[in-house]
Amino acid sequence: MTSPSPLPAPVLSVHDLELRFPVSRDWLGRVTGHAHALNGVSLSLARGSTMCIVGESGCGKSSLAQVLTGLVQPSAGRVDVAGKTAAHNPLQIVFQDPSSSLDGRLRVWQVITEPVFLKRRLPRAELRAMAARLLEQVGLRPEHIDRFPHEFSGGQRQRIAIARALSAEPSILILDEPTSALDVSVQAQILNLLMELQRERELSYVFITHNVSVVRHIADEVAVMYLGQVVEQGPARQVLHAPAHPYTRLLLSSVPVVGQPAPDTLPANTEIPSNRRLPSGCFFRERCAQAGIGCDAPQALRALGDGRRAVRCLRAESTLTPLAPTERVALAA
Ligand SMILES: Nc1ncnc2c1ncn2[C@@H]1O[C@H](COP(=O)(O)OP(=O)(O)O)[C@@H](O)[C@H]1O
Ligand code: SF4
Ligand SMILES: [Mg+2]
C-alpha cells in the first residue's frame, strides 16, 4: 500500500480558535458568565475542495463561520487565509436566509455589486454589466437586474446571494446552511449550482449543515462539532461509513429512516450540556455509552489510522466498526 499523497498547501487554516460571549453581568456591569461557543477548533481546507462542518444546533457552527469571515474576533487562536491582503479578502460568506441577508431597498444589480463598489468605485455601467454576467452565471435572467429581491422566490434569492458573494472574486466561500431555509426540490438545484461553480472557478468551500444527506452529496472532508470542539474530522467517505467517535455515530444514526425504528446505539436520554459551564474531561462523557476509565481527562484530537483522520476519543479504535446496515440506509436517504 502506498502512503497518502501529501495535501497541497491549504487555502485556509485555523488554529486553536476560541470564542466566548459574555452572557451575564453583576450590578456593576462586570461580566460574570460566558457562553463558550468555540473551545479550540483547528481545521485546514485544501484548494478546490469542500469541507462540511456538521453538528447539532448550538454546537458553534455559525460562530465558526463568523470568525472565519472576520465578522467576529476570536477570543484566542488564529485564522490564516492564503492570498489575503489589506485590499483583497478572498473569503466570502453566504447565509442561511437570503431574505434577511439581502438589503430589500436595493435593486438586484446593487445588491450583487455592493461588495465590489465598497472597495472600488467603478462606473455604474460597469457594475450593471458585471451584475448581469453574474446573474446569468447563477442561472437567473440578466435582464432582471433592476428588480428588487422580494420579487424573486427563496431559491432565486439564494442564487442572488451567491452572485453577490462571487462578485468579490473569492477563492473561498463559507456557506452557513445555505439550503436549509429552502424547499427540498430547490435545495438540490442550489447544491448543483454550487458544485458547478466550484468546478468552473476552483472554489474551496466550508459548508455548514446539519443535514447528513447534503454532506454525503458534496463533502470531500467532514468535521464533526460538539460543544464548540471538533470531535472527528477526515475524508468524508471514512467518517460517514465508519465513524470513530461515539458522537459521530449518534449523529449519523439519528438521521430518521422511514419505516424503521431508530437504532439505539447510544442513550438518547441526555441533553447537550450547557456551554455556560463546560464539562470536565471529555465533553461527551455524560452522553457516551462507552465512557469509562480515562474519560474524566480532557481529550485532544489525535491522528487515527492513515493519519488523515483525527478523533477526540481515547476509545476511537474500538468504536471504529462500519455502521450497521440499518444505519447505512439512513445515510443513503
Ligand atoms: N452573539 C451572541 N451572544 C451570546 N451567545 C452567543 C452569540 N452567538 C452565539 N452564541 C452562543 O454560542 C453558541 C453557539 O451558537 P452558534 O454558533 O449559533 O451555533 P450553531 O450555528 O451550531 O447552531 C450557542 O450557545 C449560542 O447561544
Ligand atoms: S473519551 Fe470516553 S467519554 Fe469521550 S467519547 Fe471517548 S469513550 Fe466516550
Ligand atoms: Mg447556525
Tab-separated table of C-alpha atoms and ligand atoms in Angstrom:
chain	number	residue	atom	x	y	z
A	1	MET	CA	0.000	0.000	0.000
A	2	THR	CA	1.237	3.469	-0.819
A	3	SER	CA	1.044	6.223	1.739
A	4	PRO	CA	-1.466	9.018	1.048
A	5	SER	CA	-0.057	11.818	-1.119
A	6	PRO	CA	0.671	14.944	0.914
A	7	LEU	CA	-2.100	17.552	0.899
A	8	PRO	CA	-1.409	20.677	-1.159
A	9	ALA	CA	-0.872	23.886	0.812
A	10	PRO	CA	-4.204	24.778	2.411
A	11	VAL	CA	-6.127	27.857	1.265
A	12	LEU	CA	-7.499	28.278	4.765
A	13	SER	CA	-6.194	27.089	8.088
A	14	VAL	CA	-7.393	27.833	11.582
A	15	HIS	CA	-5.533	27.143	14.766
A	16	ASP	CA	-6.986	26.636	18.249
A	17	LEU	CA	-9.886	29.028	17.832
A	18	GLU	CA	-11.709	30.004	20.973
A	19	LEU	CA	-14.727	32.277	21.179
A	20	ARG	CA	-16.561	33.385	24.303
A	21	PHE	CA	-19.609	35.610	24.509
A	22	PRO	CA	-20.343	37.493	27.742
A	23	VAL	CA	-23.839	36.405	28.784
A	24	SER	CA	-24.278	37.653	32.344
A	25	ARG	CA	-23.155	40.669	34.373
A	26	ASP	CA	-23.313	41.746	38.012
A	27	TRP	CA	-24.926	45.013	39.176
A	28	LEU	CA	-21.715	46.927	38.384
A	29	GLY	CA	-21.840	45.682	34.819
A	30	ARG	CA	-18.912	43.338	35.270
A	31	VAL	CA	-19.047	40.156	33.207
A	32	THR	CA	-19.776	37.150	35.403
A	33	GLY	CA	-20.543	34.457	32.843
A	34	HIS	CA	-19.709	33.412	29.296
A	35	ALA	CA	-21.138	31.196	26.590
A	36	HIS	CA	-18.165	29.158	25.377
A	37	ALA	CA	-19.057	28.932	21.705
A	38	LEU	CA	-15.683	27.691	20.362
A	39	ASN	CA	-13.287	25.697	22.508
A	40	GLY	CA	-10.193	25.002	20.437
A	41	VAL	CA	-11.094	24.487	16.769
A	42	SER	CA	-8.321	23.704	14.282
A	43	LEU	CA	-9.001	22.918	10.629
A	44	SER	CA	-7.432	23.236	7.209
A	45	LEU	CA	-9.070	23.419	3.810
A	46	ALA	CA	-7.419	22.167	0.592
A	47	ARG	CA	-7.790	24.222	-2.591
A	48	GLY	CA	-10.833	23.336	-4.676
A	49	SER	CA	-12.278	21.059	-2.002
A	50	THR	CA	-15.375	21.067	0.192
A	51	MET	CA	-15.215	20.663	3.921
A	52	CYS	CA	-18.541	20.058	5.598
A	53	ILE	CA	-18.989	21.128	9.200
A	54	VAL	CA	-21.744	19.147	10.913
A	55	GLY	CA	-23.217	19.123	14.390
A	56	GLU	CA	-26.409	19.845	16.279
A	57	SER	CA	-27.878	23.287	16.737
A	58	GLY	CA	-25.856	25.383	19.180
A	59	CYS	CA	-22.549	23.498	18.749
A	60	GLY	CA	-20.819	26.585	17.345
A	61	LYS	CA	-21.083	26.224	13.560
A	62	SER	CA	-22.230	29.783	12.877
A	63	SER	CA	-19.775	31.140	15.427
A	64	LEU	CA	-17.009	29.426	13.483
A	65	ALA	CA	-18.341	30.886	10.212
A	66	GLN	CA	-18.321	34.375	11.690
A	67	VAL	CA	-14.780	34.059	12.983
A	68	LEU	CA	-13.556	32.687	9.643
A	69	THR	CA	-15.140	35.608	7.817
A	70	GLY	CA	-13.711	38.151	10.231
A	71	LEU	CA	-17.178	39.342	11.326
A	72	VAL	CA	-16.267	38.356	14.887
A	73	GLN	CA	-12.827	38.378	16.506
A	74	PRO	CA	-11.863	35.124	18.257
A	75	SER	CA	-11.016	35.226	21.957
A	76	ALA	CA	-7.927	33.177	21.106
A	77	GLY	CA	-6.409	31.418	18.107
A	78	ARG	CA	-5.623	32.348	14.527
A	79	VAL	CA	-7.150	32.234	11.041
A	80	ASP	CA	-4.772	32.110	8.047
A	81	VAL	CA	-6.214	32.790	4.579
A	82	ALA	CA	-3.931	32.266	1.582
A	83	GLY	CA	-3.637	35.379	-0.584
A	84	LYS	CA	-5.292	37.720	1.901
A	85	THR	CA	-4.113	41.319	1.710
A	86	ALA	CA	-5.409	44.607	3.051
A	87	ALA	CA	-7.048	45.275	-0.316
A	88	HIS	CA	-8.402	41.820	-1.064
A	89	ASN	CA	-10.148	39.280	1.116
A	90	PRO	CA	-10.542	36.042	-0.849
A	91	LEU	CA	-13.212	34.806	1.545
A	92	GLN	CA	-16.959	35.458	1.284
A	93	ILE	CA	-19.959	34.152	3.227
A	94	VAL	CA	-23.428	33.028	2.154
A	95	PHE	CA	-26.028	32.880	4.926
A	96	GLN	CA	-28.949	30.568	5.536
A	97	ASP	CA	-31.745	33.021	4.957
A	98	PRO	CA	-31.420	35.150	1.807
A	99	SER	CA	-34.481	37.220	2.784
A	100	SER	CA	-32.728	38.754	5.746
A	101	SER	CA	-29.212	38.823	4.266
A	102	LEU	CA	-30.151	40.837	1.142
A	103	ASP	CA	-30.963	44.535	1.531
A	104	GLY	CA	-34.540	44.822	0.240
A	105	ARG	CA	-34.206	48.537	-0.565
A	106	LEU	CA	-31.540	47.938	-3.203
A	107	ARG	CA	-32.080	46.741	-6.750
A	108	VAL	CA	-30.578	43.395	-7.640
A	109	TRP	CA	-27.634	44.884	-9.536
A	110	GLN	CA	-26.794	46.996	-6.475
A	111	VAL	CA	-27.176	44.048	-4.111
A	112	ILE	CA	-24.825	41.963	-6.230
A	113	THR	CA	-22.118	44.561	-6.785
A	114	GLU	CA	-22.171	46.185	-3.355
A	115	PRO	CA	-19.097	44.259	-2.070
A	116	VAL	CA	-17.161	45.454	-5.147
A	117	PHE	CA	-18.470	49.015	-5.011
A	118	LEU	CA	-17.450	49.381	-1.363
A	119	LYS	CA	-13.846	48.714	-2.395
A	120	ARG	CA	-13.588	50.195	-5.873
A	121	ARG	CA	-15.863	52.962	-7.126
A	122	LEU	CA	-16.399	51.528	-10.596
A	123	PRO	CA	-18.687	53.366	-13.053
A	124	ARG	CA	-22.366	52.436	-12.858
A	125	ALA	CA	-22.445	50.896	-16.360
A	126	GLU	CA	-19.572	48.601	-15.477
A	127	LEU	CA	-21.246	47.469	-12.253
A	128	ARG	CA	-24.521	46.776	-14.073
A	129	ALA	CA	-22.731	44.729	-16.733
A	130	MET	CA	-20.949	42.786	-14.002
A	131	ALA	CA	-24.265	42.105	-12.226
A	132	ALA	CA	-25.870	40.891	-15.463
A	133	ARG	CA	-22.974	38.494	-16.093
A	134	LEU	CA	-23.133	37.140	-12.550
A	135	LEU	CA	-26.917	36.723	-12.671
A	136	GLU	CA	-26.512	34.604	-15.757
A	137	GLN	CA	-23.796	32.516	-14.125
A	138	VAL	CA	-26.085	31.654	-11.213
A	139	GLY	CA	-28.902	30.676	-13.573
A	140	LEU	CA	-31.046	33.838	-13.483
A	141	ARG	CA	-32.088	36.178	-16.298
A	142	PRO	CA	-29.613	39.060	-16.786
A	143	GLU	CA	-32.446	41.420	-17.768
A	144	HIS	CA	-33.760	41.201	-14.188
A	145	ILE	CA	-31.001	43.357	-12.703
A	146	ASP	CA	-33.425	46.227	-11.960
A	147	ARG	CA	-35.835	44.142	-9.885
A	148	PHE	CA	-35.904	44.087	-6.093
A	149	PRO	CA	-35.001	40.953	-4.063
A	150	HIS	CA	-38.611	40.422	-2.899
A	151	GLU	CA	-39.702	39.898	-6.494
A	152	PHE	CA	-37.815	36.587	-6.520
A	153	SER	CA	-38.544	33.203	-4.927
A	154	GLY	CA	-36.493	31.891	-1.973
A	155	GLY	CA	-34.289	29.749	-4.214
A	156	GLN	CA	-33.734	32.635	-6.632
A	157	ARG	CA	-32.845	34.940	-3.752
A	158	GLN	CA	-30.233	32.432	-2.614
A	159	ARG	CA	-28.837	32.475	-6.175
A	160	ILE	CA	-28.625	36.278	-5.880
A	161	ALA	CA	-26.791	35.899	-2.556
A	162	ILE	CA	-24.314	33.551	-4.260
A	163	ALA	CA	-23.841	36.020	-7.147
A	164	ARG	CA	-23.180	38.757	-4.598
A	165	ALA	CA	-20.537	36.622	-2.878
A	166	LEU	CA	-18.913	35.814	-6.236
A	167	SER	CA	-18.705	39.486	-7.251
A	168	ALA	CA	-15.806	39.926	-4.841
A	169	GLU	CA	-13.908	37.192	-6.740
A	170	PRO	CA	-13.372	34.995	-3.710
A	171	SER	CA	-11.414	31.754	-3.724
A	172	ILE	CA	-13.194	30.527	-0.581
A	173	LEU	CA	-16.902	30.537	0.223
A	174	ILE	CA	-18.224	29.978	3.717
A	175	LEU	CA	-21.735	28.597	3.279
A	176	ASP	CA	-23.720	28.657	6.526
A	177	GLU	CA	-26.660	26.274	5.992
A	178	PRO	CA	-27.274	27.833	2.558
A	179	THR	CA	-30.082	25.440	1.609
A	180	SER	CA	-31.840	24.721	4.892
A	181	ALA	CA	-34.403	27.530	4.536
A	182	LEU	CA	-35.407	26.269	1.068
A	183	ASP	CA	-37.901	23.701	-0.236
A	184	VAL	CA	-36.381	20.256	-0.741
A	185	SER	CA	-36.704	20.416	-4.540
A	186	VAL	CA	-34.929	23.778	-4.625
A	187	GLN	CA	-32.173	22.603	-2.260
A	188	ALA	CA	-30.867	20.135	-4.850
A	189	GLN	CA	-30.745	22.828	-7.535
A	190	ILE	CA	-28.727	25.153	-5.314
A	191	LEU	CA	-26.326	22.327	-4.387
A	192	ASN	CA	-25.834	21.532	-8.069
A	193	LEU	CA	-25.192	25.182	-8.856
A	194	LEU	CA	-22.601	25.364	-6.073
A	195	MET	CA	-20.823	22.253	-7.340
A	196	GLU	CA	-20.796	23.601	-10.893
A	197	LEU	CA	-19.374	26.957	-9.754
A	198	GLN	CA	-16.761	25.123	-7.711
A	199	ARG	CA	-15.533	23.218	-10.763
A	200	GLU	CA	-15.518	26.286	-13.017
A	201	ARG	CA	-13.771	28.591	-10.560
A	202	GLU	CA	-11.731	26.165	-8.446
A	203	LEU	CA	-13.533	27.465	-5.367
A	204	SER	CA	-12.963	25.999	-1.915
A	205	TYR	CA	-15.979	25.607	0.340
A	206	VAL	CA	-16.561	25.439	4.057
A	207	PHE	CA	-20.105	24.103	4.000
A	208	ILE	CA	-22.007	24.196	7.280
A	209	THR	CA	-25.030	21.947	7.591
A	210	HIS	CA	-26.874	19.666	9.940
A	211	ASN	CA	-28.207	17.611	7.033
A	212	VAL	CA	-26.297	14.354	6.617
A	213	SER	CA	-27.617	13.658	3.119
A	214	VAL	CA	-26.207	17.012	1.995
A	215	VAL	CA	-22.832	16.010	3.463
A	216	ARG	CA	-22.948	12.727	1.623
A	217	HIS	CA	-23.626	14.531	-1.613
A	218	ILE	CA	-20.936	17.192	-1.568
A	219	ALA	CA	-18.253	16.691	1.105
A	220	ASP	CA	-14.618	15.842	0.449
A	221	GLU	CA	-13.780	16.280	4.114
A	222	VAL	CA	-16.021	16.283	7.165
A	223	ALA	CA	-15.523	17.895	10.561
A	224	VAL	CA	-17.989	16.969	13.297
A	225	MET	CA	-18.525	19.553	16.029
A	226	TYR	CA	-19.770	19.072	19.568
A	227	LEU	CA	-19.872	21.811	22.214
A	228	GLY	CA	-17.532	24.080	20.297
A	229	GLN	CA	-14.932	21.425	19.561
A	230	VAL	CA	-14.156	19.285	16.537
A	231	VAL	CA	-14.563	15.695	17.763
A	232	GLU	CA	-13.784	13.961	14.486
A	233	GLN	CA	-12.514	15.022	11.083
A	234	GLY	CA	-11.259	13.321	7.967
A	235	PRO	CA	-12.140	12.205	4.446
A	236	ALA	CA	-15.945	12.141	4.049
A	237	ARG	CA	-16.152	8.506	2.964
A	238	GLN	CA	-14.276	7.272	6.005
A	239	VAL	CA	-16.099	9.423	8.523
A	240	LEU	CA	-19.544	8.620	7.117
A	241	HIS	CA	-19.068	4.886	6.685
A	242	ALA	CA	-17.054	4.026	9.750
A	243	PRO	CA	-17.409	6.831	12.284
A	244	ALA	CA	-14.789	6.610	15.004
A	245	HIS	CA	-16.177	8.993	17.620
A	246	PRO	CA	-19.240	7.854	19.606
A	247	TYR	CA	-20.844	11.243	18.959
A	248	THR	CA	-20.442	10.911	15.181
A	249	ARG	CA	-22.197	7.556	15.411
A	250	LEU	CA	-25.027	9.089	17.407
A	251	LEU	CA	-25.382	11.930	14.936
A	252	LEU	CA	-25.422	9.622	11.910
A	253	SER	CA	-27.822	7.117	13.438
A	254	SER	CA	-30.273	9.835	14.425
A	255	VAL	CA	-30.990	10.537	10.747
A	256	PRO	CA	-34.549	9.215	10.546
A	257	VAL	CA	-35.312	6.320	8.214
A	258	VAL	CA	-38.895	5.875	7.063
A	259	GLY	CA	-40.444	2.649	8.412
A	260	GLN	CA	-37.571	1.748	10.721
A	261	PRO	CA	-37.076	2.307	14.424
A	262	ALA	CA	-34.107	4.493	15.304
A	263	PRO	CA	-31.078	2.338	16.116
A	264	ASP	CA	-30.327	2.830	19.795
A	265	THR	CA	-26.572	2.564	19.896
A	266	LEU	CA	-26.325	5.316	22.483
A	267	PRO	CA	-28.579	6.572	25.241
A	268	ALA	CA	-30.641	9.414	23.819
A	269	ASN	CA	-31.910	10.390	27.257
A	270	THR	CA	-29.314	13.051	27.939
A	271	GLU	CA	-29.266	16.593	26.664
A	272	ILE	CA	-26.340	18.528	25.261
A	273	PRO	CA	-24.601	20.115	28.263
A	274	SER	CA	-24.702	23.893	28.530
A	275	ASN	CA	-21.758	25.799	27.111
A	276	ARG	CA	-22.068	28.235	30.038
A	277	ARG	CA	-20.341	25.653	32.212
A	278	LEU	CA	-18.233	23.287	30.183
A	279	PRO	CA	-17.981	19.679	31.420
A	280	SER	CA	-14.671	18.486	32.840
A	281	GLY	CA	-12.838	15.747	30.970
A	282	CYS	CA	-14.275	14.562	27.663
A	283	PHE	CA	-17.121	16.927	26.738
A	284	PHE	CA	-19.207	13.989	25.531
A	285	ARG	CA	-18.817	11.963	28.701
A	286	GLU	CA	-22.347	12.342	30.095
A	287	ARG	CA	-23.961	11.067	26.905
A	288	CYS	CA	-21.443	8.417	25.963
A	289	ALA	CA	-22.271	4.716	26.254
A	290	GLN	CA	-18.558	3.856	26.027
A	291	ALA	CA	-17.492	6.213	28.834
A	292	GLY	CA	-15.178	4.604	31.369
A	293	ILE	CA	-11.716	4.790	32.814
A	294	GLY	CA	-9.729	7.740	31.468
A	295	CYS	CA	-12.708	9.718	30.123
A	296	ASP	CA	-12.522	12.165	33.029
A	297	ALA	CA	-9.356	13.584	31.415
A	298	PRO	CA	-9.650	16.222	28.657
A	299	GLN	CA	-9.365	14.622	25.204
A	300	ALA	CA	-7.177	16.051	22.457
A	301	LEU	CA	-7.694	15.474	18.727
A	302	ARG	CA	-5.306	12.717	17.740
A	303	ALA	CA	-4.482	11.072	14.422
A	304	LEU	CA	-6.080	7.757	13.655
A	305	GLY	CA	-5.106	5.102	11.105
A	306	ASP	CA	-3.687	6.672	7.962
A	307	GLY	CA	-3.035	9.965	9.731
A	308	ARG	CA	-5.551	11.990	7.696
A	309	ARG	CA	-8.245	11.326	10.188
A	310	ALA	CA	-8.339	12.814	13.674
A	311	VAL	CA	-10.554	11.882	16.605
A	312	ARG	CA	-11.060	13.260	20.098
A	313	CYS	CA	-11.688	9.992	21.962
A	314	LEU	CA	-9.420	7.544	23.737
A	315	ARG	CA	-11.570	4.569	22.683
A	316	ALA	CA	-11.835	5.520	18.997
A	317	GLU	CA	-10.170	2.313	17.807
A	318	SER	CA	-12.854	0.160	19.417
A	319	THR	CA	-15.698	2.363	18.146
A	320	LEU	CA	-14.359	2.138	14.639
A	321	THR	CA	-16.611	-0.500	13.104
A	322	PRO	CA	-18.596	0.109	9.958
A	323	LEU	CA	-22.168	1.263	10.555
A	324	ALA	CA	-24.799	-1.480	10.702
A	325	PRO	CA	-26.881	-1.923	7.515
A	326	THR	CA	-29.896	-0.158	9.075
A	327	GLU	CA	-27.693	2.786	9.923
A	328	ARG	CA	-26.243	2.826	6.437
A	329	VAL	CA	-29.692	3.031	4.927
A	330	ALA	CA	-30.049	6.272	6.848
A	331	LEU	CA	-27.042	7.688	5.032
A	332	ALA	CA	-28.297	6.682	1.631
A	333	ALA	CA	-31.542	8.608	2.138
B	1	LIG	N1	-23.973	36.992	19.983
B	1	LIG	C1	-24.020	36.005	20.883
B	1	LIG	N2	-24.135	36.264	22.220
B	1	LIG	C2	-24.168	35.279	23.134
B	1	LIG	N3	-24.089	33.978	22.823
B	1	LIG	C3	-23.984	33.646	21.529
B	1	LIG	C4	-23.943	34.629	20.486
B	1	LIG	N4	-23.833	33.980	19.295
B	1	LIG	C5	-23.795	32.661	19.591
B	1	LIG	N5	-23.897	32.454	20.915
B	1	LIG	C6	-23.886	31.164	21.597
B	1	LIG	O1	-22.856	30.377	21.053
B	1	LIG	C7	-23.277	29.016	20.925
B	1	LIG	C8	-23.096	28.528	19.526
B	1	LIG	O2	-24.030	29.173	18.673
B	1	LIG	P1	-23.960	29.036	17.086
B	1	LIG	O3	-22.565	29.281	16.667
B	1	LIG	O4	-25.015	29.913	16.526
B	1	LIG	O5	-24.336	27.502	16.871
B	1	LIG	P2	-24.891	26.727	15.589
B	1	LIG	O6	-24.695	27.604	14.395
B	1	LIG	O7	-24.099	25.466	15.540
B	1	LIG	O8	-26.324	26.454	15.862
B	1	LIG	C9	-24.733	28.973	21.406
B	1	LIG	O9	-24.721	28.554	22.757
B	1	LIG	C10	-25.176	30.406	21.322
B	1	LIG	O10	-26.134	30.668	22.294
B	2	SF4	S1	-13.270	9.787	25.516
B	2	SF4	FE1	-14.632	8.442	26.673
B	2	SF4	S2	-16.485	9.643	27.063
B	2	SF4	FE2	-15.338	10.678	25.448
B	2	SF4	S3	-16.208	9.910	23.573
B	2	SF4	FE3	-14.448	8.620	24.033
B	2	SF4	S4	-15.269	6.894	25.194
B	2	SF4	FE4	-16.848	8.496	25.183
B	3	MG	MG	-26.032	28.247	12.894
